[in-house]
C-alpha positions as protocol buffer text, in pm:
chain_id: "A"
residue {
  index: 1
  type: MET
  ca { x: 3 y: 20 z: -7 }
}
residue {
  index: 2
  type: LEU
  ca { x: 110 y: 358 z: -62 }
}
residue {
  index: 3
  type: THR
  ca { x: 210 y: 563 z: 255 }
}
residue {
  index: 4
  type: VAL
  ca { x: 151 y: 951 z: 210 }
}
residue {
  index: 5
  type: TYR
  ca { x: 314 y: 1156 z: 479 }
}
residue {
  index: 6
  type: MET
  ca { x: 130 y: 1472 z: 475 }
}
residue {
  index: 7
  type: TYR
  ca { x: 1 y: 1781 z: 659 }
}
residue {
  index: 8
  type: PRO
  ca { x: -363 y: 1875 z: 629 }
}
residue {
  index: 9
  type: SER
  ca { x: -298 y: 2252 z: 557 }
}
residue {
  index: 10
  type: CYS
  ca { x: -30 y: 2187 z: 302 }
}
residue {
  index: 11
  type: THR
  ca { x: -160 y: 2283 z: -49 }
}
residue {
  index: 12
  type: SER
  ca { x: 46 y: 2005 z: -207 }
}
residue {
  index: 13
  type: CYS
  ca { x: -77 y: 1758 z: 3 }
}
residue {
  index: 14
  type: ARG
  ca { x: -446 y: 1842 z: -45 }
}
residue {
  index: 15
  type: LYS
  ca { x: -392 y: 1817 z: -415 }
}
residue {
  index: 16
  type: THR
  ca { x: -203 y: 1489 z: -378 }
}
residue {
  index: 17
  type: LYS
  ca { x: -473 y: 1340 z: -152 }
}
residue {
  index: 18
  type: LYS
  ca { x: -758 y: 1475 z: -406 }
}
residue {
  index: 19
  type: TRP
  ca { x: -560 y: 1331 z: -706 }
}
residue {
  index: 20
  type: LEU
  ca { x: -520 y: 977 z: -521 }
}
residue {
  index: 21
  type: CYS
  ca { x: -888 y: 966 z: -430 }
}
residue {
  index: 22
  type: THR
  ca { x: -1007 y: 1088 z: -771 }
}
residue {
  index: 23
  type: ASN
  ca { x: -798 y: 808 z: -931 }
}
residue {
  index: 24
  type: ASN
  ca { x: -923 y: 570 z: -683 }
}
residue {
  index: 25
  type: ILE
  ca { x: -585 y: 474 z: -515 }
}
residue {
  index: 26
  type: GLU
  ca { x: -550 y: 306 z: -219 }
}
residue {
  index: 27
  type: PHE
  ca { x: -320 y: 465 z: 54 }
}
residue {
  index: 28
  type: HIS
  ca { x: -240 y: 504 z: 421 }
}
residue {
  index: 29
  type: GLU
  ca { x: -224 y: 888 z: 541 }
}
residue {
  index: 30
  type: ARG
  ca { x: 46 y: 968 z: 787 }
}
residue {
  index: 31
  type: HIS
  ca { x: 18 y: 1315 z: 961 }
}
residue {
  index: 32
  type: LEU
  ca { x: 376 y: 1425 z: 936 }
}
residue {
  index: 33
  type: PHE
  ca { x: 379 y: 1608 z: 1259 }
}
residue {
  index: 34
  type: ARG
  ca { x: 153 y: 1368 z: 1481 }
}
residue {
  index: 35
  type: GLU
  ca { x: 336 y: 1061 z: 1325 }
}
residue {
  index: 36
  type: THR
  ca { x: 678 y: 1184 z: 1239 }
}
residue {
  index: 37
  type: PRO
  ca { x: 880 y: 935 z: 1034 }
}
residue {
  index: 38
  type: THR
  ca { x: 1137 y: 748 z: 1249 }
}
residue {
  index: 39
  type: ARG
  ca { x: 1506 y: 776 z: 1188 }
}
residue {
  index: 40
  type: GLU
  ca { x: 1491 y: 408 z: 1034 }
}
residue {
  index: 41
  type: GLU
  ca { x: 1193 y: 531 z: 800 }
}
residue {
  index: 42
  type: LEU
  ca { x: 1401 y: 864 z: 695 }
}
residue {
  index: 43
  type: LEU
  ca { x: 1683 y: 653 z: 622 }
}
residue {
  index: 44
  type: HIS
  ca { x: 1484 y: 410 z: 411 }
}
residue {
  index: 45
  type: LEU
  ca { x: 1310 y: 718 z: 240 }
}
residue {
  index: 46
  type: LEU
  ca { x: 1654 y: 870 z: 169 }
}
residue {
  index: 47
  type: SER
  ca { x: 1765 y: 539 z: 7 }
}
residue {
  index: 48
  type: LEU
  ca { x: 1479 y: 569 z: -250 }
}
residue {
  index: 49
  type: THR
  ca { x: 1576 y: 919 z: -332 }
}
residue {
  index: 50
  type: THR
  ca { x: 1777 y: 996 z: -686 }
}
residue {
  index: 51
  type: GLU
  ca { x: 1904 y: 1329 z: -517 }
}
residue {
  index: 52
  type: GLY
  ca { x: 1967 y: 1231 z: -163 }
}
residue {
  index: 53
  type: ILE
  ca { x: 1882 y: 1476 z: 116 }
}
residue {
  index: 54
  type: ASP
  ca { x: 1831 y: 1755 z: -118 }
}
residue {
  index: 55
  type: GLU
  ca { x: 1512 y: 1583 z: -253 }
}
residue {
  index: 56
  type: ILE
  ca { x: 1322 y: 1553 z: 75 }
}
residue {
  index: 57
  type: LEU
  ca { x: 1476 y: 1869 z: 268 }
}
residue {
  index: 58
  type: ALA
  ca { x: 1255 y: 2176 z: 224 }
}
residue {
  index: 59
  type: THR
  ca { x: 1537 y: 2416 z: 200 }
}
residue {
  index: 60
  type: ARG
  ca { x: 1286 y: 2720 z: 92 }
}
residue {
  index: 61
  type: SER
  ca { x: 1090 y: 2677 z: 404 }
}
residue {
  index: 62
  type: GLN
  ca { x: 1081 y: 2927 z: 700 }
}
residue {
  index: 63
  type: SER
  ca { x: 1199 y: 2651 z: 942 }
}
residue {
  index: 64
  type: PHE
  ca { x: 1514 y: 2576 z: 742 }
}
residue {
  index: 65
  type: LYS
  ca { x: 1595 y: 2955 z: 681 }
}
residue {
  index: 66
  type: GLN
  ca { x: 1574 y: 2994 z: 1071 }
}
residue {
  index: 67
  type: LEU
  ca { x: 1843 y: 2728 z: 1135 }
}
residue {
  index: 68
  type: GLY
  ca { x: 2089 y: 2970 z: 1000 }
}
residue {
  index: 69
  type: GLU
  ca { x: 2340 y: 2682 z: 950 }
}
residue {
  index: 70
  type: ASN
  ca { x: 2465 y: 2491 z: 639 }
}
residue {
  index: 71
  type: VAL
  ca { x: 2292 y: 2162 z: 688 }
}
residue {
  index: 72
  type: GLU
  ca { x: 2466 y: 2035 z: 369 }
}
residue {
  index: 73
  type: GLU
  ca { x: 2809 y: 2015 z: 564 }
}
residue {
  index: 74
  type: TRP
  ca { x: 2665 y: 1819 z: 842 }
}
residue {
  index: 75
  type: PRO
  ca { x: 2697 y: 1428 z: 854 }
}
residue {
  index: 76
  type: LEU
  ca { x: 2387 y: 1247 z: 739 }
}
residue {
  index: 77
  type: SER
  ca { x: 2330 y: 1117 z: 1093 }
}
residue {
  index: 78
  type: LYS
  ca { x: 2295 y: 1463 z: 1218 }
}
residue {
  index: 79
  type: VAL
  ca { x: 2047 y: 1558 z: 935 }
}
residue {
  index: 80
  type: VAL
  ca { x: 1838 y: 1264 z: 1003 }
}
residue {
  index: 81
  type: GLU
  ca { x: 1823 y: 1335 z: 1377 }
}
residue {
  index: 82
  type: LEU
  ca { x: 1720 y: 1708 z: 1309 }
}
residue {
  index: 83
  type: LEU
  ca { x: 1454 y: 1570 z: 1058 }
}
residue {
  index: 84
  type: VAL
  ca { x: 1292 y: 1344 z: 1335 }
}
residue {
  index: 85
  type: LYS
  ca { x: 1294 y: 1634 z: 1561 }
}
residue {
  index: 86
  type: GLU
  ca { x: 1178 y: 1898 z: 1332 }
}
residue {
  index: 87
  type: PRO
  ca { x: 956 y: 1724 z: 1053 }
}
residue {
  index: 88
  type: ARG
  ca { x: 866 y: 2075 z: 928 }
}
residue {
  index: 89
  type: LEU
  ca { x: 1205 y: 2056 z: 757 }
}
residue {
  index: 90
  type: LEU
  ca { x: 1080 y: 1783 z: 531 }
}
residue {
  index: 91
  type: ARG
  ca { x: 918 y: 1868 z: 197 }
}
residue {
  index: 92
  type: ARG
  ca { x: 537 y: 1739 z: 173 }
}
residue {
  index: 93
  type: PRO
  ca { x: 406 y: 1543 z: 54 }
}
residue {
  index: 94
  type: ILE
  ca { x: 606 y: 1235 z: 59 }
}
residue {
  index: 95
  type: VAL
  ca { x: 446 y: 944 z: -121 }
}
residue {
  index: 96
  type: THR
  ca { x: 621 y: 581 z: -117 }
}
residue {
  index: 97
  type: ASP
  ca { x: 535 y: 222 z: -194 }
}
residue {
  index: 98
  type: GLY
  ca { x: 846 y: 112 z: -10 }
}
residue {
  index: 99
  type: LYS
  ca { x: 1040 y: 93 z: -323 }
}
residue {
  index: 100
  type: ARG
  ca { x: 975 y: 431 z: -497 }
}
residue {
  index: 101
  type: LEU
  ca { x: 931 y: 771 z: -394 }
}
residue {
  index: 102
  type: VAL
  ca { x: 742 y: 1086 z: -497 }
}
residue {
  index: 103
  type: VAL
  ca { x: 797 y: 1402 z: -334 }
}
residue {
  index: 104
  type: GLY
  ca { x: 570 y: 1719 z: -388 }
}
residue {
  index: 105
  type: TYR
  ca { x: 241 y: 1724 z: -576 }
}
residue {
  index: 106
  type: ASN
  ca { x: 349 y: 1550 z: -927 }
}
residue {
  index: 107
  type: PRO
  ca { x: 43 y: 1386 z: -1099 }
}
residue {
  index: 108
  type: SER
  ca { x: 284 y: 1189 z: -1375 }
}
residue {
  index: 109
  type: ALA
  ca { x: 514 y: 1059 z: -1100 }
}
residue {
  index: 110
  type: LEU
  ca { x: 181 y: 963 z: -908 }
}
residue {
  index: 111
  type: LYS
  ca { x: 36 y: 795 z: -1178 }
}
residue {
  index: 112
  type: ASN
  ca { x: 355 y: 561 z: -1234 }
}
residue {
  index: 113
  type: ILE
  ca { x: 384 y: 484 z: -860 }
}
residue {
  index: 114
  type: ALA
  ca { x: -1 y: 431 z: -801 }
}
residue {
  index: 115
  type: LYS
  ca { x: -77 y: 184 z: -1102 }
}
residue {
  index: 116
  type: LYS
  ca { x: -141 y: -113 z: -862 }
}
residue {
  index: 117
  type: TYR
  ca { x: -323 y: 35 z: -576 }
}
residue {
  index: 118
  type: ARG
  ca { x: -652 y: 110 z: -729 }
}
residue {
  index: 119
  type: ARG
  ca { x: -954 y: 76 z: -496 }
}
residue {
  index: 120
  type: ILE
  ca { x: -1280 y: 298 z: -403 }
}
residue {
  index: 121
  type: CYS
  ca { x: -1139 y: 581 z: -189 }
}
residue {
  index: 122
  type: VAL
  ca { x: -1371 y: 744 z: 47 }
}
residue {
  index: 123
  type: SER
  ca { x: -1272 y: 1110 z: 141 }
}
C-alpha cells in the first residue's frame, strides 16, 4: 500500500490526496507532525531518493532558513536526527510504496507509482 506523509494544511498535500482519491488509489495517510517518520523510516526514504537529502529537505521553508546553518555540511546522521525532531523541514507530501518515492505534488509521478493500488477511496 502507498504511504503518504502529509500535513492537512499543505496545498500540495491536499492536491495529492485529491488526485489519489479521484483516481481510486488506496493509500495510508500519515500526519507528518503527529506520526513523524522514525530515524529508520527516514533512512529508508533517503535510500529511495535520486538526489539524496536535497530531495526531501525543504530548503525554501521558513523553518530551514531559521536554522542559520549549512546543513549540507553536516553528517547524514545529524541531518536525520534533526528531521526526526523537526519534521517541518521535510518537503511535503512524501509518497512511497516502499520501493519508489514521489516528493511534492507530481501527477505524472503519482500515476507511475500508483498503478497497482486502485480501489474505491472514501474522502
